[in-house]
Structures are given as structure tokens and as C-alpha cells.
mmCIF file of C-alpha atoms in Angstrom:
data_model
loop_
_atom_site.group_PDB
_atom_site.id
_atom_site.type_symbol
_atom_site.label_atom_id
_atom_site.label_comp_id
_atom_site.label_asym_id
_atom_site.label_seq_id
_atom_site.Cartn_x
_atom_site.Cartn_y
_atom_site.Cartn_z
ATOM 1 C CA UNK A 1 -81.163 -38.187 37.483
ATOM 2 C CA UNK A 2 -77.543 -37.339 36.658
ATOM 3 C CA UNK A 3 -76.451 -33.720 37.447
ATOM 4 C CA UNK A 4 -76.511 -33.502 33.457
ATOM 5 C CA UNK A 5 -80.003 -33.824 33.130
ATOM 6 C CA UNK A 6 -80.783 -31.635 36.305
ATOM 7 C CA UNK A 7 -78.944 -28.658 34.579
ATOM 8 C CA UNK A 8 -80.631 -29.341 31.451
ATOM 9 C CA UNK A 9 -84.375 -29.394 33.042
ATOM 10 C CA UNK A 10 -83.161 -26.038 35.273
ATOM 11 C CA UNK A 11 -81.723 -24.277 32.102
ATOM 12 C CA UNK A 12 -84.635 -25.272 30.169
ATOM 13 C CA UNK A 13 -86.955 -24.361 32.752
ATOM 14 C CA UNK A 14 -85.458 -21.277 32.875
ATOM 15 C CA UNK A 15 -85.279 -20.309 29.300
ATOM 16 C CA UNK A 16 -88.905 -21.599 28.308
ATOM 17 C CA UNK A 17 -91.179 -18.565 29.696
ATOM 18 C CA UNK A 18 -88.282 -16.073 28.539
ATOM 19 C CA UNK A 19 -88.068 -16.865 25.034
ATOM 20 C CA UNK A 20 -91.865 -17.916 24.767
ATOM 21 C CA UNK A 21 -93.108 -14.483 26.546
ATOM 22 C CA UNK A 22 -90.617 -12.276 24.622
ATOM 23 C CA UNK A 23 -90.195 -13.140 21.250
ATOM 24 C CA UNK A 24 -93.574 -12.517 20.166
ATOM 25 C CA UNK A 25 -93.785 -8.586 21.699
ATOM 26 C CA UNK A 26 -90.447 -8.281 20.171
ATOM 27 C CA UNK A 27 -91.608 -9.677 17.114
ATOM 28 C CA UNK A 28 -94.004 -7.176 16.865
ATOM 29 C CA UNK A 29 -91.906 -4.611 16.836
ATOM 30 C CA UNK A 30 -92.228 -3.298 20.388
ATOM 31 C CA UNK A 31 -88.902 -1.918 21.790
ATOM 32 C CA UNK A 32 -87.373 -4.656 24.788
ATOM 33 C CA UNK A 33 -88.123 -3.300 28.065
ATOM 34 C CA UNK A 34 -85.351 -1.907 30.161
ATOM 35 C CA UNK A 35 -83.496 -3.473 33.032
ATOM 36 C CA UNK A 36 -84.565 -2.485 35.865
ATOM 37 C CA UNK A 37 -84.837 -3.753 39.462
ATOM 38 C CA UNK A 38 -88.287 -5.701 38.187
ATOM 39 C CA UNK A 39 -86.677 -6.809 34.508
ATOM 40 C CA UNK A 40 -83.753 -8.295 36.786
ATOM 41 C CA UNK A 41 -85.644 -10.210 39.704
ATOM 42 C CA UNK A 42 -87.167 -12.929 37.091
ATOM 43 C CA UNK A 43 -88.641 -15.158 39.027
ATOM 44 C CA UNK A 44 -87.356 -18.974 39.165
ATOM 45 C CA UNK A 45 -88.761 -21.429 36.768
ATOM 46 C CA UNK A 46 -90.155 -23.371 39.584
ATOM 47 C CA UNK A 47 -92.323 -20.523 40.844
ATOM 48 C CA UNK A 48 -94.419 -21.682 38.024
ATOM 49 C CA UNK A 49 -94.878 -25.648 39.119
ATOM 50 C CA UNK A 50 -97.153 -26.762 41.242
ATOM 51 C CA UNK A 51 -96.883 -29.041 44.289
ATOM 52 C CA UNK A 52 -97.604 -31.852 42.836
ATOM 53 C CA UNK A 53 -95.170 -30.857 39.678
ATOM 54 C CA UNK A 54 -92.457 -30.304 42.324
ATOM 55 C CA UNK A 55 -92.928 -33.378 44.001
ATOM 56 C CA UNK A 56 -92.811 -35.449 41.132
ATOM 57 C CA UNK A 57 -89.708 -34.197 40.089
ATOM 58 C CA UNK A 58 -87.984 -34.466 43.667
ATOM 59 C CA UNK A 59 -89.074 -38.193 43.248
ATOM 60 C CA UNK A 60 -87.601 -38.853 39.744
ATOM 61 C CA UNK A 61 -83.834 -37.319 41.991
ATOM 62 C CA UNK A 62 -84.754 -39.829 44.361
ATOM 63 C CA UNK A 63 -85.269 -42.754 42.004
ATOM 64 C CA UNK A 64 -82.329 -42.173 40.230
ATOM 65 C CA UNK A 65 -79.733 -44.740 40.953
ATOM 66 C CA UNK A 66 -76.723 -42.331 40.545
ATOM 67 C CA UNK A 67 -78.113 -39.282 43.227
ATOM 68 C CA UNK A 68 -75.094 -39.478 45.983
ATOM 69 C CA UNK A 69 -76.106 -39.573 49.803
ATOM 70 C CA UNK A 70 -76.360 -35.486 50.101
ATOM 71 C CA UNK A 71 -78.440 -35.140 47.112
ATOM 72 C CA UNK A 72 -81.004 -37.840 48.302
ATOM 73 C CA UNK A 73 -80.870 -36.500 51.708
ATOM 74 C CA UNK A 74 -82.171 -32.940 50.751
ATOM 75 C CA UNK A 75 -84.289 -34.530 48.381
ATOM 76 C CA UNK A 76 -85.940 -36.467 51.211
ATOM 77 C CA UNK A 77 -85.837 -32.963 53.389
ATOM 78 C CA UNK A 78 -87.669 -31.469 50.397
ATOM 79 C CA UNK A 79 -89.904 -33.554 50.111
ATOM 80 C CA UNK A 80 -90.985 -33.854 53.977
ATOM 81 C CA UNK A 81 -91.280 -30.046 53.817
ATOM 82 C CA UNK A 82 -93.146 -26.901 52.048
ATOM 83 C CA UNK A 83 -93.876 -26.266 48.913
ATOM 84 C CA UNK A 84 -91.205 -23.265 49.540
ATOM 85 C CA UNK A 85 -88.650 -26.333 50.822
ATOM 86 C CA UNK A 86 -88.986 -28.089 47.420
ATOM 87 C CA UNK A 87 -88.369 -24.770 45.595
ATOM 88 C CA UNK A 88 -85.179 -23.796 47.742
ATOM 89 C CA UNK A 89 -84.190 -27.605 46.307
ATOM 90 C CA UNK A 90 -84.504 -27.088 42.901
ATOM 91 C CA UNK A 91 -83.358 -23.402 43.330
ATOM 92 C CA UNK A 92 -80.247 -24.001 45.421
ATOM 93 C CA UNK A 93 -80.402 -27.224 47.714
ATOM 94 C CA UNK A 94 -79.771 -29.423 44.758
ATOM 95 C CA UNK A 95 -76.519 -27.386 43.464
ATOM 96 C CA UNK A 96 -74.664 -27.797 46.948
ATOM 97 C CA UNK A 97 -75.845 -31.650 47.812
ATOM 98 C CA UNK A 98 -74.377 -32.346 44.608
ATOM 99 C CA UNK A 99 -71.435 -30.270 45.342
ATOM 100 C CA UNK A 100 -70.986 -32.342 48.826
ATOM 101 C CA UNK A 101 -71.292 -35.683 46.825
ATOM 102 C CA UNK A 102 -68.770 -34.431 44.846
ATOM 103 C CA UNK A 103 -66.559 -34.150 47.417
ATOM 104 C CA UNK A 104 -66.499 -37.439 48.640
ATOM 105 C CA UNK A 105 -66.308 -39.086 45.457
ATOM 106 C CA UNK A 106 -62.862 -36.850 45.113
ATOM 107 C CA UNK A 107 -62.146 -37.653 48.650
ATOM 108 C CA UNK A 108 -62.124 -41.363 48.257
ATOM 109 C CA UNK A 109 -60.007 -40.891 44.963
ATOM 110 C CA UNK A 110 -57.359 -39.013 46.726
ATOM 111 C CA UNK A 111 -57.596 -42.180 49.416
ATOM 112 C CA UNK A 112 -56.827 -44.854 47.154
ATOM 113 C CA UNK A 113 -53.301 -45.896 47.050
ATOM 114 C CA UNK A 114 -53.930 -46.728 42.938
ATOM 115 C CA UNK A 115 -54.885 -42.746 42.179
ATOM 116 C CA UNK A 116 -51.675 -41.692 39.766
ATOM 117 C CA UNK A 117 -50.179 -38.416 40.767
ATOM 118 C CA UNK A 118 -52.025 -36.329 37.369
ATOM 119 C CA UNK A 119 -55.651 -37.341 39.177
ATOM 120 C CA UNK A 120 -54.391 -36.187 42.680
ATOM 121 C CA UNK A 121 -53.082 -33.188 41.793
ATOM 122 C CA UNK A 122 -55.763 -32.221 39.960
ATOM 123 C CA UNK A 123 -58.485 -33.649 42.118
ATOM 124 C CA UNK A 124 -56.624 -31.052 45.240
ATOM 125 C CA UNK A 125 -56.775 -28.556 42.776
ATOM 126 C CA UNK A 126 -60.778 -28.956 42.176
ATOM 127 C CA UNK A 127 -61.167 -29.541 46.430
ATOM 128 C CA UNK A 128 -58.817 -26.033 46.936
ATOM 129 C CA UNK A 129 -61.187 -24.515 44.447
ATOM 130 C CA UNK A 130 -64.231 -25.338 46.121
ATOM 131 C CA UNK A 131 -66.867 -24.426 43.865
ATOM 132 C CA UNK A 132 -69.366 -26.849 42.718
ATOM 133 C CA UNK A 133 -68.462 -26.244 38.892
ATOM 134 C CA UNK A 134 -65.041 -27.013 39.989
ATOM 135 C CA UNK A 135 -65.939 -30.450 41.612
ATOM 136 C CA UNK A 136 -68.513 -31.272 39.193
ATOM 137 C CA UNK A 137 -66.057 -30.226 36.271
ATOM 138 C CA UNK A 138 -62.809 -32.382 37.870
ATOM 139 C CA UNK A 139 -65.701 -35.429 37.451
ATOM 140 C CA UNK A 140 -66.778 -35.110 34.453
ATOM 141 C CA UNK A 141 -63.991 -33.917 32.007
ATOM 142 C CA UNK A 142 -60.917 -33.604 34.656
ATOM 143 C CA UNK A 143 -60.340 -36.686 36.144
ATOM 144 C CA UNK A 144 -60.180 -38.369 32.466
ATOM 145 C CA UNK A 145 -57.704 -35.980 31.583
ATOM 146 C CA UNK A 146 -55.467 -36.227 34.487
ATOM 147 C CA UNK A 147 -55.875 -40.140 34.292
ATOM 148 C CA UNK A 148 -54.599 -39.822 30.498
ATOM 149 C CA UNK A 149 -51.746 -38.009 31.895
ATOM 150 C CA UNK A 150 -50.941 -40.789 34.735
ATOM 151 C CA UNK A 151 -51.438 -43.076 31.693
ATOM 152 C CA UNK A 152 -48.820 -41.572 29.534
ATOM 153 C CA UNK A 153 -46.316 -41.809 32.462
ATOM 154 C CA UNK A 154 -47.134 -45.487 32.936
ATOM 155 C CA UNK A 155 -46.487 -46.331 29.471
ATOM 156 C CA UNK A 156 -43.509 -44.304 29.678
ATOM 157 C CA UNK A 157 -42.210 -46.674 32.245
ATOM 158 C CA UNK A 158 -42.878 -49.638 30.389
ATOM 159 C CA UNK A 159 -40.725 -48.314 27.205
ATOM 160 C CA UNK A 160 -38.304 -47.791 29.407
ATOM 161 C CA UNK A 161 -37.691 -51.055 30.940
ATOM 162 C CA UNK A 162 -35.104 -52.990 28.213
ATOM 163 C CA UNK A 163 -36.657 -56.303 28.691
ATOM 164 C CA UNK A 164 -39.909 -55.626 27.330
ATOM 165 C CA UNK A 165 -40.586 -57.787 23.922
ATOM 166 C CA UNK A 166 -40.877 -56.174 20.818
ATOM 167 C CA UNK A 167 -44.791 -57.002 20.085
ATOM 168 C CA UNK A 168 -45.218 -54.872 23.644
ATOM 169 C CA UNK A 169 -43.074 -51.964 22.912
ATOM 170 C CA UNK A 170 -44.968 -51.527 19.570
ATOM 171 C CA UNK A 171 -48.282 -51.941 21.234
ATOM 172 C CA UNK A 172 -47.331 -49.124 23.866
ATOM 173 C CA UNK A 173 -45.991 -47.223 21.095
ATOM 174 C CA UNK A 174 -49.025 -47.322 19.343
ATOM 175 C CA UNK A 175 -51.161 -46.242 22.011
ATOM 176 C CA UNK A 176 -49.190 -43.162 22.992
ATOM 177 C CA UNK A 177 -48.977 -42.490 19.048
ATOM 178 C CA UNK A 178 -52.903 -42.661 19.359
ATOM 179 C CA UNK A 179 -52.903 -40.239 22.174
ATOM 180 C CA UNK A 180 -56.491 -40.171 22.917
ATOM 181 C CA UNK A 181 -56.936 -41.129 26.863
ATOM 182 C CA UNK A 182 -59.397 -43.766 26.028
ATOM 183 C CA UNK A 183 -56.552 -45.383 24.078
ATOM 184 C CA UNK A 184 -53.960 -44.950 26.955
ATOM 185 C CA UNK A 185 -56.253 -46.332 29.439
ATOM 186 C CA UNK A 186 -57.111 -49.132 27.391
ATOM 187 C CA UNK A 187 -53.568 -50.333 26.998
ATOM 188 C CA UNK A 188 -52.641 -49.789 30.576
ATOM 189 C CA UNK A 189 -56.224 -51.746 31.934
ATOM 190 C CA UNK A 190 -56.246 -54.262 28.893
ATOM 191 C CA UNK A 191 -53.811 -53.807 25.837
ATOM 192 C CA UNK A 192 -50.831 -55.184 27.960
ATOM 193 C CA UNK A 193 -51.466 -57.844 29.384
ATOM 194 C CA UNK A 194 -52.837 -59.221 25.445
ATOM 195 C CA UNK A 195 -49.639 -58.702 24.095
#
């Protein structure tokens, strides 16, 4: 189950009893309660599912082809353990197995000799942050980004070089005039070399 769908089922989850329980006694024209120490200690979504509920849903992370090492690990913990251990999962031991994941897969971009300098510096940026919306946020939007950057410096390189035929220079020309990065990376992976 990609992270995607995991914060989709949690904020779901989450937002299901609130909106269900509280719209109709606000509806009916009963003034919202106040917030207190009991109106701000909601319980978690998954004090609500049962074992078997939890279980299931700790198997669907396993199952899922793109759960990294950590995740599947504490999955497997989770699932070995209490009802209580599969809650803490859902709760928290999902958010920092991903986070660890996360890590390596910036780790082994920051090892290969290929990564531009726009994805390393942004990929030490997202590791010095440390947080797992930083890491998960550098994977998912930052890394294409940064890569659109190294792109644009690539193609910069190739104008520059005087030997380059004209069908080539207006194909790289083209691409930065496009500007999006799936056009850059197309014409530094593919475009190129079809000139």
C-alpha cells in the first residue's frame, strides 16, 4: 500500500466518526461543545477496529509490493504482537518505518555517482530536515523538481557545445522552451539520442 493510500485510509479514518457524530447534533441546532481536555483527547480511528479489522489491514501493508524493509518489519512486529502493538502501528509505527525507508531510498540517491547536483542538494536538505514529511515530500514532489533542475543544466551544456547539429539544438531548444520536467527528462533520457 503506497504511503498515499495509508494517509488517505488514516485521514479518512479519522474524519468518518467526526463528521458522522457531529453534524447531525449540530444540525439540530445544538450549540458545539467546548474544547476541553475530553473534546481534545479524540480517540484514534483505530480504537474503533477490531482485531481482526487491524490485522487485515497490517496484511494488505505487507502484501503491498512497494512497503520498504522498515515498514514490513514493524508490520511483521505488529502483527506478532497485541492488539495494542497493531494500534501503536497504525497510530505511529507506520509514520517512522516509512520515514526510515525514506531514508535509504535518499541515501542510495546521494550514493550514485549519476545523482545531478539539484537532487543532492536537495535530497541533504530533506535528510538535515529530518522529518518524515520532509523525506516523504523530497520523494514524491522534490526529487522531480530538483531532477528538472539537473536537467536544465544538462541541456544547457549541450547548447553550449558548437558542434552540435542544428536538428539537436532545436530539439534541446524545444524542450527547455517546454519547461515542464517531464519534457526535460525526456530529452535528456530519450529525445537526444533520436535526433
Amino acid at each position: 500500500m503506497s504511503l498515499t493510500r495509508v494517509a488517505l485510509v488514516v485521514t479518512t479514518g479519522a474524519l468518518a466518526p467526526v463528521l458522522v457524530l457531529s453534524a447531525p447534533a449540530l444540525a439540530a441546532g445544538a450549540t458545539p461543545p467546548a474544547a476541553g481536555p475530553a473534546a481534545t483527547e479524540a480517540g484514534s480511528p483505530y480504537d474503533s477496529m477490531t482485531e481482526d479489522e487491524l490485522r487485515i489491514a497490517i496484511l494488505r501493508v505487507l502484501n503491498d509490493p512497494e512497503s520498504g524493509v522498515g515498514v514490513r518489519r514493524e508490520a511483521q512486529e505488529a502483527l506478532d504482537g497485541t492488539v495494542e502493538d497493531m494500534r501503536y502501528f497504525w497510530e505511529t509505527g507506520i509514520v517512522l518505518a516509512q520515514a526510515e525507508d525514506d531514508r535509504v531510498a535518499i541515501a542510495r540517491l546521494l550514493g550514485d555517482p549519476a545523482t545531478g547536483m539539484g537532487v543532492r542538494r536537495e535530497a541533504t536538505e530533506a535528510l538535515d530536515a529530518g522529518t518524515p514529511e520532509a523525506l516523504r515530500y523530497f520523494l514524491e514532489t522534490g526529487i522531480v523538481l530538483a531532477q528538472a533542475e539537473d536537467d536544465r543544466v544538462a541541456i544547457a551544456r549541450l547548447l553550449g557545445d558548437p558542434d552540435i547539429s542544428d536538428a539537436l539544438r532545436a530539439a534541446a531548444e524545444a524542450a527547455l522552451d517546454d519547461g515542464s520536467p517531464e519534457a526535460l527528462r525526456h530529452f535528456v533520457e530519450v529525445g537526444q539520442y533520436e535526433v
